[in-house]
PDB file of C-alpha atoms in Angstrom:
ATOM      1  CA  MET A1160       0.000   0.000   0.000  1.00  0.00           C
ATOM      2  CA  ARG A1161       1.308   3.441  -0.934  1.00  0.00           C
ATOM      3  CA  ILE A1162       0.423   6.732   0.708  1.00  0.00           C
ATOM      4  CA  ALA A1163       1.407   9.903  -1.164  1.00  0.00           C
ATOM      5  CA  ILE A1164       2.354  12.849   1.041  1.00  0.00           C
ATOM      6  CA  PRO A1165       3.874  16.266   0.239  1.00  0.00           C
ATOM      7  CA  ASN A1166       7.645  16.391  -0.107  1.00  0.00           C
ATOM      8  CA  LYS A1167       7.775  20.139   0.619  1.00  0.00           C
ATOM      9  CA  GLY A1168       5.591  23.142   1.391  1.00  0.00           C
ATOM     10  CA  ARG A1169       3.226  24.058   4.186  1.00  0.00           C
ATOM     11  CA  LEU A1170       1.514  20.645   4.287  1.00  0.00           C
ATOM     12  CA  LYS A1171       4.685  18.533   4.476  1.00  0.00           C
ATOM     13  CA  ASP A1172       5.379  18.657   8.232  1.00  0.00           C
ATOM     14  CA  PRO A1173       1.761  18.404   9.481  1.00  0.00           C
ATOM     15  CA  ALA A1174       1.087  15.555   7.030  1.00  0.00           C
ATOM     16  CA  MET A1175       4.117  13.610   8.295  1.00  0.00           C
ATOM     17  CA  GLN A1176       3.185  14.319  11.918  1.00  0.00           C
ATOM     18  CA  PHE A1177      -0.329  13.047  11.268  1.00  0.00           C
ATOM     19  CA  ILE A1178       0.943   9.854   9.629  1.00  0.00           C
ATOM     20  CA  MET A1179       3.192   9.224  12.625  1.00  0.00           C
ATOM     21  CA  SER A1180       0.370   9.905  15.102  1.00  0.00           C
ATOM     22  CA  VAL A1181      -1.673   7.249  13.296  1.00  0.00           C
ATOM     23  CA  GLY A1182       1.134   4.787  14.041  1.00  0.00           C
ATOM     24  CA  ILE A1183       2.917   4.681  10.679  1.00  0.00           C
ATOM     25  CA  ARG A1184       6.575   5.550  11.181  1.00  0.00           C
ATOM     26  CA  PRO A1185       9.094   6.045   8.371  1.00  0.00           C
ATOM     27  CA  LEU A1186      12.005   3.624   8.707  1.00  0.00           C
ATOM     28  CA  ALA A1187      14.510   5.333   6.452  1.00  0.00           C
ATOM     29  CA  GLY A1188      14.989   8.157   4.033  1.00  0.00           C
ATOM     30  CA  ASP A1189      16.062  11.758   3.863  1.00  0.00           C
ATOM     31  CA  ASP A1190      14.879  14.853   2.013  1.00  0.00           C
ATOM     32  CA  ARG A1191      15.899  13.292  -1.304  1.00  0.00           C
ATOM     33  CA  SER A1192      14.026  10.015  -0.800  1.00  0.00           C
ATOM     34  CA  LEU A1193      10.983   9.500  -2.985  1.00  0.00           C
ATOM     35  CA  MET A1194       9.736   6.211  -1.517  1.00  0.00           C
ATOM     36  CA  ILE A1195      10.133   5.472   2.182  1.00  0.00           C
ATOM     37  CA  PRO A1196       9.428   2.113   3.896  1.00  0.00           C
ATOM     38  CA  THR A1197       7.404   2.300   7.116  1.00  0.00           C
ATOM     39  CA  SER A1198       6.708   0.388  10.311  1.00  0.00           C
ATOM     40  CA  TRP A1199       3.569  -1.054   8.714  1.00  0.00           C
ATOM     41  CA  ASP A1200       4.184  -4.175   6.636  1.00  0.00           C
ATOM     42  CA  ASN A1201       4.045  -3.586   2.880  1.00  0.00           C
ATOM     43  CA  THR A1202       3.231   0.101   3.379  1.00  0.00           C
ATOM     44  CA  GLU A1203       5.402   2.893   2.032  1.00  0.00           C
ATOM     45  CA  LEU A1204       5.247   6.651   1.797  1.00  0.00           C
ATOM     46  CA  VAL A1205       5.586   8.285  -1.609  1.00  0.00           C
ATOM     47  CA  MET A1206       7.074  11.777  -1.310  1.00  0.00           C
ATOM     48  CA  VAL A1207       5.834  13.952  -4.173  1.00  0.00           C
ATOM     49  CA  ARG A1208       4.722  17.514  -4.931  1.00  0.00           C
ATOM     50  CA  THR A1209       1.497  18.464  -3.179  1.00  0.00           C
ATOM     51  CA  GLU A1210      -0.138  19.526  -6.442  1.00  0.00           C
ATOM     52  CA  ASP A1211       0.707  16.187  -8.105  1.00  0.00           C
ATOM     53  CA  ILE A1212      -0.939  14.031  -5.435  1.00  0.00           C
ATOM     54  CA  PRO A1213      -4.539  14.221  -6.798  1.00  0.00           C
ATOM     55  CA  ASN A1214      -3.428  12.923 -10.208  1.00  0.00           C
ATOM     56  CA  ILE A1215      -1.172  10.257  -8.690  1.00  0.00           C
ATOM     57  CA  VAL A1216      -4.021   8.939  -6.548  1.00  0.00           C
ATOM     58  CA  GLU A1217      -6.505   9.131  -9.413  1.00  0.00           C
ATOM     59  CA  ALA A1218      -4.146   7.017 -11.540  1.00  0.00           C
ATOM     60  CA  GLY A1219      -3.873   4.387  -8.787  1.00  0.00           C
ATOM     61  CA  ALA A1220      -0.119   4.892  -8.357  1.00  0.00           C
ATOM     62  CA  ALA A1221      -0.866   5.465  -4.660  1.00  0.00           C
ATOM     63  CA  GLU A1222      -3.887   4.092  -2.824  1.00  0.00           C
ATOM     64  CA  LEU A1223      -4.187   7.156  -0.576  1.00  0.00           C
ATOM     65  CA  GLY A1224      -2.830  10.689  -0.553  1.00  0.00           C
ATOM     66  CA  ILE A1225      -2.735  13.708   1.736  1.00  0.00           C
ATOM     67  CA  THR A1226      -3.149  17.027  -0.035  1.00  0.00           C
ATOM     68  CA  GLY A1227      -5.152  20.241  -0.009  1.00  0.00           C
ATOM     69  CA  MET A1228      -8.641  20.274  -1.482  1.00  0.00           C
ATOM     70  CA  ASP A1229      -7.610  23.342  -3.491  1.00  0.00           C
ATOM     71  CA  TYR A1230      -5.158  21.142  -5.401  1.00  0.00           C
ATOM     72  CA  VAL A1231      -7.860  18.521  -5.918  1.00  0.00           C
ATOM     73  CA  LYS A1232     -10.166  21.101  -7.452  1.00  0.00           C
ATOM     74  CA  GLU A1233      -7.382  22.631  -9.545  1.00  0.00           C
ATOM     75  CA  ALA A1234      -6.399  19.228 -10.948  1.00  0.00           C
ATOM     76  CA  GLY A1235     -10.018  18.245 -11.630  1.00  0.00           C
ATOM     77  CA  ALA A1236      -9.010  14.777 -10.404  1.00  0.00           C
ATOM     78  CA  ASN A1237     -11.615  12.058 -10.012  1.00  0.00           C
ATOM     79  CA  VAL A1238     -10.847  11.280  -6.360  1.00  0.00           C
ATOM     80  CA  GLU A1239     -12.855  10.935  -3.167  1.00  0.00           C
ATOM     81  CA  GLU A1240     -12.344  12.858   0.069  1.00  0.00           C
ATOM     82  CA  LEU A1241     -12.096  10.077   2.671  1.00  0.00           C
ATOM     83  CA  VAL A1242     -10.950  11.897   5.826  1.00  0.00           C
ATOM     84  CA  LYS A1243     -11.141  15.644   6.422  1.00  0.00           C
ATOM     85  CA  LEU A1244      -8.044  16.658   8.379  1.00  0.00           C
ATOM     86  CA  ASP A1245      -7.678  19.364  10.988  1.00  0.00           C
ATOM     87  CA  PHE A1246      -4.763  21.189   9.373  1.00  0.00           C
ATOM     88  CA  GLY A1247      -3.985  22.971   6.129  1.00  0.00           C
ATOM     89  CA  ARG A1248      -6.887  25.386   6.469  1.00  0.00           C
ATOM     90  CA  SER A1249      -6.518  28.264   4.061  1.00  0.00           C
ATOM     91  CA  ARG A1250      -8.350  30.501   1.628  1.00  0.00           C
ATOM     92  CA  ILE A1251      -7.668  31.224  -1.991  1.00  0.00           C
ATOM     93  CA  VAL A1252      -8.266  34.935  -2.411  1.00  0.00           C
ATOM     94  CA  LEU A1253      -8.285  37.602  -5.061  1.00  0.00           C
ATOM     95  CA  ALA A1254      -5.823  40.266  -3.892  1.00  0.00           C
ATOM     96  CA  VAL A1255      -5.170  43.674  -5.412  1.00  0.00           C
ATOM     97  CA  PRO A1256      -2.585  46.406  -4.664  1.00  0.00           C
ATOM     98  CA  SER A1257      -3.352  48.225  -1.416  1.00  0.00           C
ATOM     99  CA  SER A1258      -2.953  51.504  -3.293  1.00  0.00           C
ATOM    100  CA  TRP A1259      -5.959  50.749  -5.494  1.00  0.00           C
ATOM    101  CA  ASP A1260      -9.259  52.395  -4.617  1.00  0.00           C
ATOM    102  CA  VAL A1261     -10.898  48.972  -4.714  1.00  0.00           C
ATOM    103  CA  GLU A1262     -12.659  47.367  -1.760  1.00  0.00           C
ATOM    104  CA  THR A1263     -15.069  44.845  -3.284  1.00  0.00           C
ATOM    105  CA  LEU A1264     -15.340  42.643  -6.330  1.00  0.00           C
ATOM    106  CA  GLU A1265     -17.922  45.008  -7.814  1.00  0.00           C
ATOM    107  CA  ASP A1266     -15.244  47.717  -8.012  1.00  0.00           C
ATOM    108  CA  LEU A1267     -13.305  45.591 -10.514  1.00  0.00           C
ATOM    109  CA  LYS A1268     -16.136  45.061 -12.955  1.00  0.00           C
ATOM    110  CA  GLY A1269     -15.514  46.786 -16.252  1.00  0.00           C
ATOM    111  CA  ARG A1270     -11.744  46.818 -15.797  1.00  0.00           C
ATOM    112  CA  GLU A1271      -9.302  44.779 -17.869  1.00  0.00           C
ATOM    113  CA  ILE A1272      -6.880  43.233 -15.379  1.00  0.00           C
ATOM    114  CA  ARG A1273      -4.021  40.776 -15.466  1.00  0.00           C
ATOM    115  CA  ILE A1274      -4.123  38.164 -12.720  1.00  0.00           C
ATOM    116  CA  ALA A1275      -1.110  36.049 -11.751  1.00  0.00           C
ATOM    117  CA  THR A1276      -1.966  32.620 -10.325  1.00  0.00           C
ATOM    118  CA  LYS A1277      -0.863  29.028 -10.077  1.00  0.00           C
ATOM    119  CA  TYR A1278      -4.525  28.056  -9.709  1.00  0.00           C
ATOM    120  CA  PHE A1279      -5.288  28.555 -13.380  1.00  0.00           C
ATOM    121  CA  ASN A1280      -8.401  26.360 -13.600  1.00  0.00           C
ATOM    122  CA  ILE A1281      -9.885  27.599 -10.336  1.00  0.00           C
ATOM    123  CA  ALA A1282      -9.240  31.219 -11.343  1.00  0.00           C
ATOM    124  CA  LYS A1283     -10.724  30.763 -14.804  1.00  0.00           C
ATOM    125  CA  SER A1284     -13.908  29.249 -13.387  1.00  0.00           C
ATOM    126  CA  TYR A1285     -14.116  31.994 -10.738  1.00  0.00           C
ATOM    127  CA  LEU A1286     -13.740  34.864 -13.221  1.00  0.00           C
ATOM    128  CA  ASN A1287     -16.393  33.379 -15.502  1.00  0.00           C
ATOM    129  CA  GLU A1288     -18.786  32.905 -12.590  1.00  0.00           C
ATOM    130  CA  LYS A1289     -18.270  36.466 -11.282  1.00  0.00           C
ATOM    131  CA  GLY A1290     -18.281  38.165 -14.679  1.00  0.00           C
ATOM    132  CA  ILE A1291     -14.823  39.681 -14.275  1.00  0.00           C
ATOM    133  CA  LYS A1292     -12.727  40.468 -17.348  1.00  0.00           C
ATOM    134  CA  GLY A1293      -9.204  39.305 -16.735  1.00  0.00           C
ATOM    135  CA  ARG A1294      -6.205  37.791 -18.465  1.00  0.00           C
ATOM    136  CA  LEU A1295      -4.638  35.016 -16.447  1.00  0.00           C
ATOM    137  CA  VAL A1296      -0.862  34.895 -16.083  1.00  0.00           C
ATOM    138  CA  LYS A1297       0.021  31.312 -15.187  1.00  0.00           C
ATOM    139  CA  ILE A1298       2.950  30.976 -12.789  1.00  0.00           C
ATOM    140  CA  SER A1299       4.476  28.205 -10.680  1.00  0.00           C
ATOM    141  CA  GLY A1300       6.267  30.245  -8.029  1.00  0.00           C
ATOM    142  CA  ALA A1301       5.420  33.090  -5.669  1.00  0.00           C
ATOM    143  CA  ALA A1302       2.479  35.140  -6.916  1.00  0.00           C
ATOM    144  CA  GLU A1303       2.845  38.030  -4.460  1.00  0.00           C
ATOM    145  CA  VAL A1304       5.814  39.561  -6.257  1.00  0.00           C
ATOM    146  CA  MET A1305       4.174  39.651  -9.690  1.00  0.00           C
ATOM    147  CA  PRO A1306       2.382  43.025  -9.296  1.00  0.00           C
ATOM    148  CA  LEU A1307       5.633  44.586  -7.989  1.00  0.00           C
ATOM    149  CA  LEU A1308       7.465  43.282 -11.059  1.00  0.00           C
ATOM    150  CA  GLY A1309       4.758  44.578 -13.373  1.00  0.00           C
ATOM    151  CA  ALA A1310       3.990  41.073 -14.629  1.00  0.00           C
ATOM    152  CA  ALA A1311       0.407  41.282 -13.373  1.00  0.00           C
ATOM    153  CA  ASP A1312      -2.020  43.735 -11.798  1.00  0.00           C
ATOM    154  CA  CYS A1313      -3.309  41.458  -9.046  1.00  0.00           C
ATOM    155  CA  ILE A1314      -3.209  37.833  -7.935  1.00  0.00           C
ATOM    156  CA  ILE A1315      -5.329  34.839  -7.032  1.00  0.00           C
ATOM    157  CA  ASP A1316      -3.406  32.823  -4.476  1.00  0.00           C
ATOM    158  CA  VAL A1317      -3.594  30.979  -1.178  1.00  0.00           C
ATOM    159  CA  MET A1318      -3.736  33.016   2.030  1.00  0.00           C
ATOM    160  CA  SER A1319      -3.253  31.688   5.548  1.00  0.00           C
ATOM    161  CA  THR A1320      -2.750  34.775   7.740  1.00  0.00           C
ATOM    162  CA  GLY A1321      -2.474  37.594   5.204  1.00  0.00           C
ATOM    163  CA  THR A1322       0.978  38.662   6.417  1.00  0.00           C
ATOM    164  CA  THR A1323       2.731  37.838   3.127  1.00  0.00           C
ATOM    165  CA  LEU A1324       0.156  39.810   1.159  1.00  0.00           C
ATOM    166  CA  ARG A1325       0.591  42.870   3.359  1.00  0.00           C
ATOM    167  CA  LEU A1326       4.387  42.691   3.067  1.00  0.00           C
ATOM    168  CA  HIS A1327       4.015  42.868  -0.708  1.00  0.00           C
ATOM    169  CA  GLY A1328       1.520  45.737  -0.678  1.00  0.00           C
ATOM    170  CA  LEU A1329      -1.555  43.630  -1.447  1.00  0.00           C
ATOM    171  CA  LYS A1330      -4.996  43.328   0.109  1.00  0.00           C
ATOM    172  CA  PRO A1331      -7.602  40.565  -0.336  1.00  0.00           C
ATOM    173  CA  ILE A1332     -10.984  41.701  -1.621  1.00  0.00           C
ATOM    174  CA  ASP A1333     -12.765  38.379  -2.196  1.00  0.00           C
ATOM    175  CA  VAL A1334     -12.514  34.703  -1.196  1.00  0.00           C
ATOM    176  CA  VAL A1335     -12.362  32.414  -4.215  1.00  0.00           C
ATOM    177  CA  MET A1336     -12.608  29.190  -2.176  1.00  0.00           C
ATOM    178  CA  GLU A1337     -11.948  27.729   1.275  1.00  0.00           C
ATOM    179  CA  SER A1338      -9.553  24.813   1.525  1.00  0.00           C
ATOM    180  CA  HIS A1339      -8.214  22.253   3.996  1.00  0.00           C
ATOM    181  CA  ALA A1340      -6.058  19.145   3.924  1.00  0.00           C
ATOM    182  CA  SER A1341      -7.697  15.763   3.381  1.00  0.00           C
ATOM    183  CA  VAL A1342      -6.920  12.109   2.886  1.00  0.00           C
ATOM    184  CA  ILE A1343      -8.053  11.230  -0.623  1.00  0.00           C
ATOM    185  CA  GLY A1344      -8.479   7.981  -2.529  1.00  0.00           C
ATOM    186  CA  ASN A1345      -9.526   7.102  -6.042  1.00  0.00           C
ATOM    187  CA  GLU A1346     -13.107   6.026  -6.630  1.00  0.00           C
ATOM    188  CA  GLY A1347     -12.135   2.364  -7.020  1.00  0.00           C
ATOM    189  CA  TRP A1348     -10.314   1.974  -3.717  1.00  0.00           C
ATOM    190  CA  MET A1349     -13.044  -0.203  -2.154  1.00  0.00           C
ATOM    191  CA  LYS A1350     -12.736  -2.737  -4.974  1.00  0.00           C
ATOM    192  CA  GLY A1351      -8.947  -3.062  -4.956  1.00  0.00           C
ATOM    193  CA  PRO A1352      -6.823  -5.796  -3.346  1.00  0.00           C
ATOM    194  CA  GLU A1353      -5.832  -3.463  -0.500  1.00  0.00           C
ATOM    195  CA  SER A1354      -9.392  -2.375   0.333  1.00  0.00           C
ATOM    196  CA  GLU A1355      -9.518  -4.146   3.710  1.00  0.00           C
ATOM    197  CA  ARG A1356      -6.218  -2.655   4.870  1.00  0.00           C
ATOM    198  CA  ILE A1357      -7.190   0.777   3.551  1.00  0.00           C
ATOM    199  CA  ASN A1358     -10.503   0.655   5.387  1.00  0.00           C
ATOM    200  CA  LEU A1359      -8.703  -0.275   8.619  1.00  0.00           C
ATOM    201  CA  LEU A1360      -6.234   2.578   8.122  1.00  0.00           C
ATOM    202  CA  LEU A1361      -9.052   5.057   7.482  1.00  0.00           C
ATOM    203  CA  THR A1362     -10.758   3.924  10.691  1.00  0.00           C
ATOM    204  CA  ILE A1363      -7.548   4.526  12.660  1.00  0.00           C
ATOM    205  CA  MET A1364      -7.052   7.898  10.952  1.00  0.00           C
ATOM    206  CA  LYS A1365     -10.558   8.993  11.922  1.00  0.00           C
ATOM    207  CA  GLY A1366      -9.941   7.739  15.456  1.00  0.00           C
ATOM    208  CA  THR A1367      -6.779   9.827  15.634  1.00  0.00           C
ATOM    209  CA  ILE A1368      -8.715  12.931  14.585  1.00  0.00           C
ATOM    210  CA  ASN A1369     -11.495  12.142  17.081  1.00  0.00           C
ATOM    211  CA  GLY A1370      -8.955  11.753  19.890  1.00  0.00           C
ATOM    212  CA  LYS A1371      -7.350  15.150  19.434  1.00  0.00           C
ATOM    213  CA  GLY A1372      -8.170  17.650  22.144  1.00  0.00           C
ATOM    214  CA  LYS A1373      -9.763  15.008  24.397  1.00  0.00           C
ATOM    215  CA  LYS A1374      -8.708  13.726  27.812  1.00  0.00           C
ATOM    216  CA  MET A1375      -9.606  10.645  29.861  1.00  0.00           C
ATOM    217  CA  ILE A1376     -10.643  11.457  33.442  1.00  0.00           C
ATOM    218  CA  PHE A1377     -10.661   8.924  36.311  1.00  0.00           C
ATOM    219  CA  MET A1378     -11.851   9.674  39.839  1.00  0.00           C
ATOM    220  CA  ASN A1379     -12.960   7.964  43.026  1.00  0.00           C
ATOM    221  CA  VAL A1380     -16.334   8.900  44.490  1.00  0.00           C
ATOM    222  CA  GLU A1381     -18.096   7.894  47.698  1.00  0.00           C
ATOM    223  CA  GLY A1382     -21.582   6.471  47.274  1.00  0.00           C
ATOM    224  CA  LYS A1383     -23.294   9.457  48.858  1.00  0.00           C
ATOM    225  CA  ASP A1384     -21.730  11.794  46.295  1.00  0.00           C
ATOM    226  CA  LEU A1385     -22.044   9.599  43.200  1.00  0.00           C
ATOM    227  CA  GLU A1386     -25.224  11.085  41.733  1.00  0.00           C
ATOM    228  CA  MET A1387     -23.990  14.654  42.149  1.00  0.00           C
ATOM    229  CA  VAL A1388     -20.619  13.908  40.537  1.00  0.00           C
ATOM    230  CA  ILE A1389     -22.143  12.079  37.560  1.00  0.00           C
ATOM    231  CA  SER A1390     -24.516  14.975  36.923  1.00  0.00           C
ATOM    232  CA  SER A1391     -21.454  17.252  36.645  1.00  0.00           C
ATOM    233  CA  LEU A1392     -19.710  15.167  33.987  1.00  0.00           C
ATOM    234  CA  PRO A1393     -19.844  15.219  30.188  1.00  0.00           C
ATOM    235  CA  ALA A1394     -19.545  11.921  28.311  1.00  0.00           C
ATOM    236  CA  MET A1395     -19.616  10.551  24.771  1.00  0.00           C
ATOM    237  CA  LEU A1396     -22.492   8.236  25.830  1.00  0.00           C
ATOM    238  CA  ALA A1397     -22.462   8.087  29.630  1.00  0.00           C
ATOM    239  CA  PRO A1398     -19.743   8.006  32.311  1.00  0.00           C
ATOM    240  CA  SER A1399     -18.389   4.563  33.144  1.00  0.00           C
ATOM    241  CA  VAL A1400     -18.992   3.630  36.802  1.00  0.00           C
ATOM    242  CA  SER A1401     -17.363   0.678  38.605  1.00  0.00           C
ATOM    243  CA  LYS A1402     -17.801  -0.305  42.264  1.00  0.00           C
ATOM    244  CA  LEU A1403     -14.668  -0.398  44.360  1.00  0.00           C
ATOM    245  CA  GLY A1404     -14.335  -3.607  46.379  1.00  0.00           C
ATOM    246  CA  GLY A1405     -15.449  -3.683  50.006  1.00  0.00           C
ATOM    247  CA  LYS A1406     -16.542  -0.050  50.218  1.00  0.00           C
ATOM    248  CA  ASP A1407     -19.442   2.180  49.358  1.00  0.00           C
ATOM    249  CA  ALA A1408     -17.207   3.876  46.805  1.00  0.00           C
ATOM    250  CA  TRP A1409     -17.011   3.997  43.020  1.00  0.00           C
ATOM    251  CA  GLU A1410     -14.538   4.636  40.249  1.00  0.00           C
ATOM    252  CA  VAL A1411     -15.942   7.006  37.629  1.00  0.00           C
ATOM    253  CA  MET A1412     -14.386   7.401  34.198  1.00  0.00           C
ATOM    254  CA  THR A1413     -15.305   9.691  31.309  1.00  0.00           C
ATOM    255  CA  VAL A1414     -13.895  11.518  28.281  1.00  0.00           C
ATOM    256  CA  ALA A1415     -13.930  15.308  28.010  1.00  0.00           C
ATOM    257  CA  GLU A1416     -12.625  18.089  25.812  1.00  0.00           C
ATOM    258  CA  GLU A1417      -9.289  19.429  27.067  1.00  0.00           C
ATOM    259  CA  LYS A1418     -10.612  22.999  27.079  1.00  0.00           C
ATOM    260  CA  ASP A1419     -13.339  21.950  29.561  1.00  0.00           C
ATOM    261  CA  ILE A1420     -10.989  20.234  32.052  1.00  0.00           C
ATOM    262  CA  PRO A1421     -10.561  23.161  34.521  1.00  0.00           C
ATOM    263  CA  GLU A1422     -14.315  23.647  34.851  1.00  0.00           C
ATOM    264  CA  ILE A1423     -14.932  19.890  35.196  1.00  0.00           C
ATOM    265  CA  ILE A1424     -12.291  19.503  37.926  1.00  0.00           C
ATOM    266  CA  SER A1425     -13.806  22.381  39.870  1.00  0.00           C
ATOM    267  CA  LYS A1426     -17.311  20.896  39.648  1.00  0.00           C
ATOM    268  CA  VAL A1427     -16.449  17.296  40.552  1.00  0.00           C
ATOM    269  CA  LYS A1428     -14.167  18.282  43.433  1.00  0.00           C
ATOM    270  CA  ASN A1429     -16.914  20.439  44.872  1.00  0.00           C
ATOM    271  CA  SER A1430     -19.285  17.502  44.425  1.00  0.00           C
ATOM    272  CA  GLY A1431     -17.035  15.124  46.366  1.00  0.00           C
ATOM    273  CA  ALA A1432     -14.740  13.446  43.797  1.00  0.00           C
ATOM    274  CA  LYS A1433     -11.227  12.445  44.950  1.00  0.00           C
ATOM    275  CA  ASP A1434      -8.033  11.004  43.454  1.00  0.00           C
ATOM    276  CA  ILE A1435      -8.677  12.598  40.061  1.00  0.00           C
ATOM    277  CA  VAL A1436      -6.389  11.334  37.286  1.00  0.00           C
ATOM    278  CA  ILE A1437      -6.289  12.885  33.795  1.00  0.00           C
ATOM    279  CA  LEU A1438      -4.670  11.050  30.865  1.00  0.00           C
ATOM    280  CA  ASP A1439      -4.003  11.821  27.219  1.00  0.00           C
ATOM    281  CA  ILE A1440      -6.018  10.009  24.548  1.00  0.00           C
ATOM    282  CA  GLU A1441      -4.369   8.891  21.309  1.00  0.00           C
ATOM    283  CA  LYS A1442      -7.419   7.672  19.416  1.00  0.00           C
ATOM    284  CA  VAL A1443     -11.187   7.397  19.755  1.00  0.00           C
ATOM    285  CA  ILE A1444     -12.561   4.686  17.465  1.00  0.00           C
ATOM    286  CA  LYS A1445     -16.296   5.008  16.947  1.00  0.00           C
TER     287      LYS A1445
END
């Protein structure tokens, strides 16, 4: 089984960290390696350009891939989004020089503009939909510098924080599309020889996402306080309660969001809970 992941760019490190958190660890390789064996039997990582991953997966050269949904749309690849990931969030925006007296898309209508972009297909569809007259300047590198060089008037490019745009004297005036990283597969993955292993891997991947930001809480509670403590606790279904031997006391266990832990501890302590233990959770398989 092959999993294609970015070999450079903003998605490379979070994609590798996610793969490792799932339990797949690269066994060898350096920045020049294209195919890396892993701790999973007969599973290797294919290190390729982020924008090439949709086409590689569509062709079946890799069973799964991690890439941005902006690249999927740009490639027009016939692939399926299997797991939405919690990183790689970004927006593709139309940005114009800050010096322009332009604040909205309507202010551009009627103008002939040159737009530099590496998202040629996305930009073409967007301009047609919005009724904007523009000549696209297809590039493969940094778009932000193109207006400064005089190669274009404005750009359509990815924006995470907007800092890079501001440094180059640009301001976003419209969002072309929202994007995020995903695990993708081709439409025939369920019929292939690796379908069972892929399905298991997808289950573990989803469990890894579900486990992020959650904590396991254990506590001991005397019988007289049990009802009050349980009423103070969140749970995915219901708290787990086990009687402690020889005493009118109980062990209570539940799962909670990390951000809620301070409030939960305050409530259960005031309700009589003791010996509270909080543990990290790696995965939650539903």
